Amino acid sequence: MAREKLPSVTLSGDPFDRGRRHGESFEAEVAANVDRYLELFEHYGASRDEVLAEAERYLEVIEDCNESYAEELRGVADGSGLSPTRIALLNARYEVIYGAYRDETDRAERSDGTVDGCTSVGVRPEATADGRTYLGQNWDWLADVADGTVVTRIRREDGPNHVAVTEAGIVGGKMGVNEAGIGLVINGLVSATDGDAPYRKPFHVRCREILEATRLDRAVGSVIDRPRTCSANFLLGHRDGEIIDVEAAPESAAYIYPDDHVLTHANHFERCDGVESRLERLIPDSLCRGPRLRRLLETGRGSIDEESLQSALRDHFDEPASICRHVDPDDPPEEREQTNVSVVLDLEDRSLCATAGPPCERSYHRYRCPSSTPD
């Protein structure tokens, strides 16, 4: 039976305690996510032994670059009853897959199919009805991963609290907003040099660092402070109206700012000079979704609100490869994707509204960032 809303949990205490509660709360979902990704990588030609060996290497990378993240990861392992290596597989799943392929040809031909598709948006106060800053996104990914998606509300003693949508077992989150009014949405990207330099700070660690930042410049710094193993797009915003999109390739990055106070992005590089963008070869609908979302919102500039953002994220132009994505029956069963979560972030309210499935079929439910004072 399809879920009506995403399950959520509030995590507090030290990093290990937060992770253990995460693992205990979503034990079945964590195990299912590990099994599904092992199956997916095997489908694309990487053996389980190769994948888990890479995950073990990335566990060491995470320990080296962010000790607190590594402790929370180990807590998830303890709470779920799985090995830290299997939890590391989830937390570095973008990076692990590149190293698990035997050669460059394998990576080029197969890795594109293991990256999420998404359409995201940021709107400044000048374009909104209530003078607030909003971010939004449809997270398009494997339909049978939908039941492993959850909301975590993190209460910390050493920094801002935050609320985020994540996959059970992943510490870092994907889309979220923190107590400082900093928000994040993301898009998958693929370049020709992805995977050439392994064992760098993983994508999900960077997401957690963004959501732990008290200033926007430090949030951006978490993306660009050191080179990356694989590409990704980070759309960041601040409640005071600042929005910046970072297209991050392994060795370079480009920065995009709103045009007339609206910014949209899908799954191809738009500004990163010298980067060979590849994901649109697999999903050419990326070239349509970003501009389509922008056009839907432009007509209401000055009166954009949560409801109009949600309406735009339900758009079905070019269905099933639409902003609100649906399964294409012509795709192999292992590769069928849909919009698993649609989210709108209100950076002033420090809250997110999210759906448990395609937004045309599910209602949005609000999840707020925990307050500094326990409830």
Coordinates of C-alpha atoms in Angstrom, one line a residue:
M1 CA 0.0 0.0 0.0
A2 CA 1.3 3.4 -1.0
R3 CA 2.3 5.7 1.9
E4 CA 0.3 8.9 2.5
K5 CA 3.2 10.8 4.0
L6 CA 6.9 10.4 4.6
P7 CA 7.7 8.9 8.1
S8 CA 9.8 11.2 10.2
V9 CA 12.0 11.0 13.3
T10 CA 13.7 13.6 15.6
L11 CA 17.3 12.7 16.3
S12 CA 19.2 14.3 19.2
G13 CA 22.2 13.7 21.4
D14 CA 25.8 13.1 20.2
P15 CA 26.4 11.9 16.6
F16 CA 26.5 8.2 17.5
D17 CA 23.3 8.4 19.5
R18 CA 21.6 10.2 16.6
G19 CA 22.7 7.6 14.2
R20 CA 21.7 4.7 16.4
R21 CA 18.2 6.2 16.8
H22 CA 18.1 6.6 13.0
G23 CA 19.0 3.0 12.4
E24 CA 16.6 1.6 15.1
S25 CA 13.7 3.7 13.8
F26 CA 14.1 2.7 10.1
E27 CA 15.8 -0.7 10.5
A28 CA 13.7 -2.4 7.8
E29 CA 14.0 0.5 5.4
V30 CA 17.8 0.7 5.8
A31 CA 18.2 -3.0 5.1
A32 CA 15.9 -2.7 2.0
N33 CA 17.9 0.3 0.7
V34 CA 21.2 -1.6 1.0
D35 CA 19.8 -4.6 -0.8
R36 CA 18.3 -2.5 -3.6
Y37 CA 21.5 -0.7 -4.3
L38 CA 23.5 -3.9 -4.3
E39 CA 21.1 -5.3 -6.8
L40 CA 21.2 -2.1 -8.9
F41 CA 25.0 -2.0 -9.1
E42 CA 25.0 -5.7 -10.0
H43 CA 22.5 -5.0 -12.7
Y44 CA 25.0 -2.5 -14.2
G45 CA 27.8 -5.0 -14.0
A46 CA 29.5 -4.3 -10.7
S47 CA 29.8 -7.3 -8.4
R48 CA 28.8 -7.2 -4.8
D49 CA 32.4 -7.9 -3.7
E50 CA 33.7 -5.0 -5.8
V51 CA 31.0 -2.6 -4.5
L52 CA 31.6 -3.5 -0.8
A53 CA 35.3 -3.2 -1.2
E54 CA 34.8 0.3 -2.5
A55 CA 32.4 1.1 0.3
E56 CA 35.1 0.1 2.8
R57 CA 37.5 2.5 1.2
Y58 CA 35.0 5.3 1.4
L59 CA 34.3 4.6 5.0
E60 CA 38.0 5.5 5.6
V61 CA 37.5 8.7 3.5
I62 CA 34.5 9.8 5.5
E63 CA 36.4 9.1 8.8
D64 CA 39.2 11.3 7.5
C65 CA 37.2 14.2 6.2
N66 CA 34.3 14.4 8.8
E67 CA 34.7 12.5 12.0
S68 CA 31.2 13.5 13.3
Y69 CA 29.6 12.2 10.1
A70 CA 31.5 9.0 10.5
E71 CA 30.3 8.6 14.1
E72 CA 26.7 9.1 13.1
L73 CA 27.2 6.6 10.3
R74 CA 28.5 4.0 12.7
G75 CA 25.5 4.7 14.9
V76 CA 23.2 3.9 12.0
A77 CA 25.0 0.7 11.6
D78 CA 24.7 -0.2 15.3
G79 CA 21.0 0.7 15.3
S80 CA 20.1 -1.2 12.1
G81 CA 22.2 -4.2 12.9
L82 CA 24.2 -3.9 9.6
S83 CA 28.0 -3.4 9.1
P84 CA 29.4 0.1 8.9
T85 CA 30.6 -0.9 5.4
R86 CA 27.1 -1.5 4.2
I87 CA 26.0 1.8 5.6
A88 CA 29.0 3.5 4.0
L89 CA 27.7 2.0 0.7
L90 CA 24.5 4.1 1.0
N91 CA 26.3 7.3 2.2
A92 CA 28.8 7.2 -0.7
R93 CA 26.7 5.5 -3.3
Y94 CA 27.4 8.1 -6.0
E95 CA 31.1 7.7 -5.6
V96 CA 31.3 3.9 -4.9
I97 CA 29.9 2.9 -8.2
Y98 CA 32.7 4.6 -10.2
G99 CA 35.4 2.7 -8.4
A100 CA 33.5 -0.6 -8.7
Y101 CA 33.7 -0.7 -12.5
R102 CA 36.8 -2.3 -13.8
D103 CA 37.9 0.2 -16.4
E104 CA 37.0 3.6 -17.9
T105 CA 34.8 2.1 -20.6
D106 CA 32.6 0.5 -17.9
R107 CA 32.3 3.7 -16.1
A108 CA 31.4 5.7 -19.2
E109 CA 28.8 3.2 -20.4
R110 CA 27.1 2.3 -17.1
S111 CA 27.5 4.9 -14.4
D112 CA 25.0 7.4 -15.9
G113 CA 22.2 5.0 -15.0
T114 CA 22.9 5.2 -11.3
V115 CA 22.5 9.0 -10.9
D116 CA 19.2 10.5 -9.7
G117 CA 17.2 12.8 -12.0
C118 CA 15.6 15.9 -10.6
T119 CA 14.1 19.3 -11.4
S120 CA 14.8 22.1 -8.9
V121 CA 13.9 25.8 -8.4
G122 CA 14.8 28.8 -6.2
V123 CA 12.7 31.9 -5.9
R124 CA 13.8 35.2 -4.3
P125 CA 11.4 37.4 -2.2
E126 CA 11.0 39.9 -5.0
A127 CA 9.1 37.2 -7.0
T128 CA 7.0 35.8 -4.1
A129 CA 3.6 36.9 -2.8
D130 CA 4.7 37.0 0.8
G131 CA 8.3 38.2 0.4
R132 CA 9.8 34.9 1.5
T133 CA 12.5 32.9 -0.2
Y134 CA 11.5 29.4 -1.5
L135 CA 13.4 26.4 -2.9
G136 CA 11.7 23.4 -4.4
Q137 CA 12.5 20.1 -6.1
N138 CA 11.1 16.9 -7.5
W139 CA 13.4 14.1 -6.7
D140 CA 13.1 11.5 -9.5
W141 CA 14.6 8.1 -8.8
L142 CA 13.9 4.4 -8.9
A143 CA 10.3 3.8 -8.1
D144 CA 11.0 0.9 -5.8
V145 CA 13.3 3.1 -3.6
A146 CA 10.3 5.3 -2.7
D147 CA 9.5 3.3 0.5
G148 CA 13.0 3.9 1.8
T149 CA 12.7 7.6 1.8
V150 CA 12.2 9.4 5.2
V151 CA 12.5 12.8 7.0
T152 CA 15.0 13.4 9.7
R153 CA 14.7 16.3 12.2
I154 CA 18.2 16.8 13.6
R155 CA 18.6 18.6 17.0
R156 CA 22.3 19.4 17.7
E157 CA 24.1 20.9 20.6
D158 CA 27.0 22.3 18.6
G159 CA 25.3 24.0 15.6
P160 CA 22.0 24.8 13.9
N161 CA 19.2 22.2 13.9
H162 CA 17.8 21.1 10.6
V163 CA 15.2 19.1 8.8
A164 CA 15.9 17.1 5.7
V165 CA 14.5 14.5 3.3
T166 CA 16.9 11.5 3.0
E167 CA 17.1 7.8 2.2
A168 CA 17.0 5.6 5.3
G169 CA 20.6 5.0 6.3
I170 CA 22.0 8.1 4.7
V171 CA 23.2 10.6 7.3
G172 CA 23.6 13.5 5.1
G173 CA 20.2 14.3 3.7
K174 CA 19.3 15.6 0.3
M175 CA 16.8 18.4 0.5
G176 CA 16.5 20.4 3.7
V177 CA 16.6 23.7 5.6
N178 CA 18.3 24.6 8.9
E179 CA 17.7 26.9 11.8
A180 CA 19.9 29.6 10.2
G181 CA 17.5 29.7 7.2
I182 CA 19.9 28.0 4.8
G183 CA 18.2 25.6 2.4
L184 CA 19.4 23.0 -0.1
V185 CA 18.0 21.2 -3.1
I186 CA 20.1 19.1 -5.5
N187 CA 20.3 17.6 -9.0
G188 CA 22.3 14.7 -10.4
L189 CA 24.9 15.6 -13.1
V190 CA 27.4 13.5 -15.0
S191 CA 30.6 14.6 -16.7
A192 CA 33.2 12.8 -18.8
T193 CA 35.8 12.9 -15.9
D194 CA 33.5 11.5 -13.2
G195 CA 35.3 8.7 -11.3
D196 CA 38.8 9.5 -12.6
A197 CA 39.9 10.5 -9.2
P198 CA 38.4 8.4 -6.4
Y199 CA 38.4 8.6 -2.6
R200 CA 37.4 12.3 -2.2
K201 CA 34.8 13.7 0.2
P202 CA 31.4 12.2 -0.8
F203 CA 28.4 14.1 -2.0
H204 CA 26.2 13.3 1.0
V205 CA 28.9 14.5 3.5
R206 CA 28.9 17.8 1.6
C207 CA 25.1 17.9 1.9
R208 CA 25.3 17.5 5.7
E209 CA 27.9 20.2 6.0
I210 CA 25.7 22.6 4.1
L211 CA 22.8 21.9 6.5
E212 CA 25.2 22.4 9.5
A213 CA 26.4 25.8 8.2
T214 CA 25.5 29.1 9.9
R215 CA 26.5 31.2 6.9
L216 CA 25.8 30.9 3.2
D217 CA 29.4 31.4 2.2
R218 CA 30.4 28.4 4.5
A219 CA 27.6 26.3 3.0
V220 CA 29.0 27.0 -0.5
G221 CA 32.5 26.3 0.8
S222 CA 31.5 22.8 1.7
V223 CA 30.8 22.2 -2.0
I224 CA 33.9 23.8 -3.4
D225 CA 36.5 23.4 -0.6
R226 CA 38.1 20.4 -2.3
P227 CA 37.8 18.5 -5.6
R228 CA 35.1 15.9 -6.0
T229 CA 35.0 12.3 -7.3
C230 CA 31.8 12.9 -9.3
S231 CA 29.6 15.7 -10.5
A232 CA 26.5 17.1 -8.8
N233 CA 24.4 20.3 -8.7
F234 CA 23.7 22.2 -5.5
L235 CA 21.1 24.9 -5.4
L236 CA 21.4 26.8 -2.1
G237 CA 19.4 29.6 -0.6
H238 CA 19.2 31.9 2.4
R239 CA 16.0 33.2 4.1
D240 CA 17.3 36.8 3.4
G241 CA 16.8 36.3 -0.3
E242 CA 20.2 35.1 -1.6
I243 CA 20.2 32.1 -4.0
I244 CA 23.2 30.5 -5.7
D245 CA 23.4 27.4 -7.9
V246 CA 26.7 25.5 -7.9
E247 CA 27.4 23.2 -10.9
A248 CA 30.2 21.1 -9.5
A249 CA 32.3 18.9 -11.8
P250 CA 35.2 16.9 -10.3
E251 CA 37.9 19.6 -10.8
S252 CA 35.9 22.7 -11.6
A253 CA 32.6 24.5 -10.7
A254 CA 30.3 27.1 -12.2
Y255 CA 28.0 29.5 -10.4
I256 CA 24.5 30.5 -11.5
Y257 CA 22.4 33.2 -10.0
P258 CA 18.6 33.9 -10.4
D259 CA 17.5 35.8 -13.5
D260 CA 14.6 38.1 -12.6
H261 CA 14.6 36.4 -9.2
V262 CA 13.8 32.9 -10.4
L263 CA 16.3 30.1 -11.0
T264 CA 15.6 26.5 -12.2
H265 CA 17.9 23.6 -12.9
A266 CA 17.7 20.0 -14.2
N267 CA 20.3 17.3 -15.0
H268 CA 22.7 18.9 -17.4
F269 CA 25.6 21.4 -17.1
E270 CA 24.6 24.8 -18.3
R271 CA 27.6 27.0 -17.4
C272 CA 30.6 24.9 -16.4
D273 CA 33.1 25.7 -19.2
G274 CA 35.1 22.8 -20.6
V275 CA 33.0 20.1 -19.0
E276 CA 31.5 17.4 -21.2
S277 CA 27.9 17.0 -19.9
R278 CA 26.6 13.5 -20.3
L279 CA 23.5 12.8 -18.3
E280 CA 21.2 14.4 -20.9
R281 CA 22.2 11.8 -23.4
L282 CA 20.4 9.2 -21.2
I283 CA 17.6 11.5 -20.2
P284 CA 17.2 14.2 -22.8
D285 CA 14.1 15.4 -21.0
S286 CA 16.5 17.3 -18.8
L287 CA 16.8 19.9 -21.6
C288 CA 13.0 20.5 -21.3
R289 CA 12.2 20.3 -17.6
G290 CA 14.3 23.2 -16.3
P291 CA 13.1 25.8 -18.8
R292 CA 9.5 24.5 -18.6
L293 CA 9.5 24.9 -14.8
R294 CA 10.8 28.5 -15.2
R295 CA 8.2 29.4 -17.8
L296 CA 5.4 28.1 -15.5
L297 CA 6.5 30.3 -12.7
E298 CA 7.4 33.4 -14.8
T299 CA 3.7 34.2 -15.5
G300 CA 3.1 34.6 -11.8
R301 CA 6.2 36.5 -10.8
G302 CA 5.4 38.7 -7.8
S303 CA 2.7 36.3 -6.6
I304 CA 4.5 33.0 -6.4
D305 CA 3.7 31.1 -3.2
E306 CA 3.8 27.5 -1.9
E307 CA 0.7 26.6 -3.7
S308 CA 1.9 27.9 -7.1
L309 CA 5.2 26.1 -6.6
Q310 CA 3.5 22.9 -5.8
S311 CA 1.2 23.3 -8.8
A312 CA 4.2 23.8 -11.1
L313 CA 5.9 20.7 -9.7
R314 CA 2.8 18.7 -10.7
D315 CA 3.2 19.6 -14.4
H316 CA 2.8 16.7 -16.9
F317 CA 4.2 18.2 -20.1
D318 CA 5.9 15.4 -22.1
E319 CA 4.7 12.8 -19.7
P320 CA 6.0 10.4 -18.4
A321 CA 9.4 12.2 -18.7
S322 CA 7.8 15.3 -17.2
I323 CA 8.5 17.6 -14.2
C324 CA 6.2 15.3 -12.3
R325 CA 7.8 12.1 -13.5
H326 CA 6.0 8.8 -13.9
V327 CA 7.2 5.3 -14.7
D328 CA 7.9 4.6 -18.4
P329 CA 6.7 1.0 -19.1
D330 CA 9.2 0.8 -21.9
D331 CA 12.1 1.1 -19.5
P332 CA 13.6 -2.1 -18.0
P333 CA 12.0 -3.0 -14.7
E334 CA 15.3 -2.4 -12.8
E335 CA 15.5 1.2 -14.2
R336 CA 12.0 2.5 -13.9
E337 CA 11.9 6.0 -12.3
Q338 CA 9.3 8.3 -10.9
T339 CA 9.1 11.4 -8.7
N340 CA 9.5 9.8 -5.3
V341 CA 9.4 13.0 -3.4
S342 CA 8.3 16.6 -4.2
V343 CA 9.4 19.2 -1.8
V344 CA 9.0 22.9 -1.2
L345 CA 11.2 24.7 1.3
D346 CA 10.1 27.9 3.1
L347 CA 13.4 29.3 4.3
E348 CA 11.7 32.0 6.5
D349 CA 9.6 29.4 8.3
R350 CA 12.5 26.9 8.3
S351 CA 10.1 24.2 7.1
L352 CA 9.6 21.8 4.2
C353 CA 6.5 20.5 2.6
A354 CA 7.0 17.1 1.0
T355 CA 5.0 14.3 -0.7
A356 CA 5.4 10.6 -0.5
G357 CA 5.3 10.0 -4.2
P358 CA 4.4 12.0 -7.3
P359 CA 2.8 15.3 -6.3
C360 CA -0.1 14.7 -8.6
E361 CA -1.1 11.7 -6.5
R362 CA -0.1 12.7 -3.0
S363 CA -0.7 15.7 -0.7
Y364 CA 2.1 17.8 0.7
H365 CA 2.8 17.5 4.4
R366 CA 4.8 20.0 6.5
Y367 CA 7.9 19.2 8.5
R368 CA 9.5 21.9 10.6
C369 CA 13.1 22.3 11.7
P370 CA 13.4 21.5 15.4
S371 CA 13.5 24.5 17.7
S372 CA 16.6 25.1 19.9
T373 CA 14.4 24.3 22.9
P374 CA 13.3 20.7 23.1
D375 CA 9.6 20.2 22.4

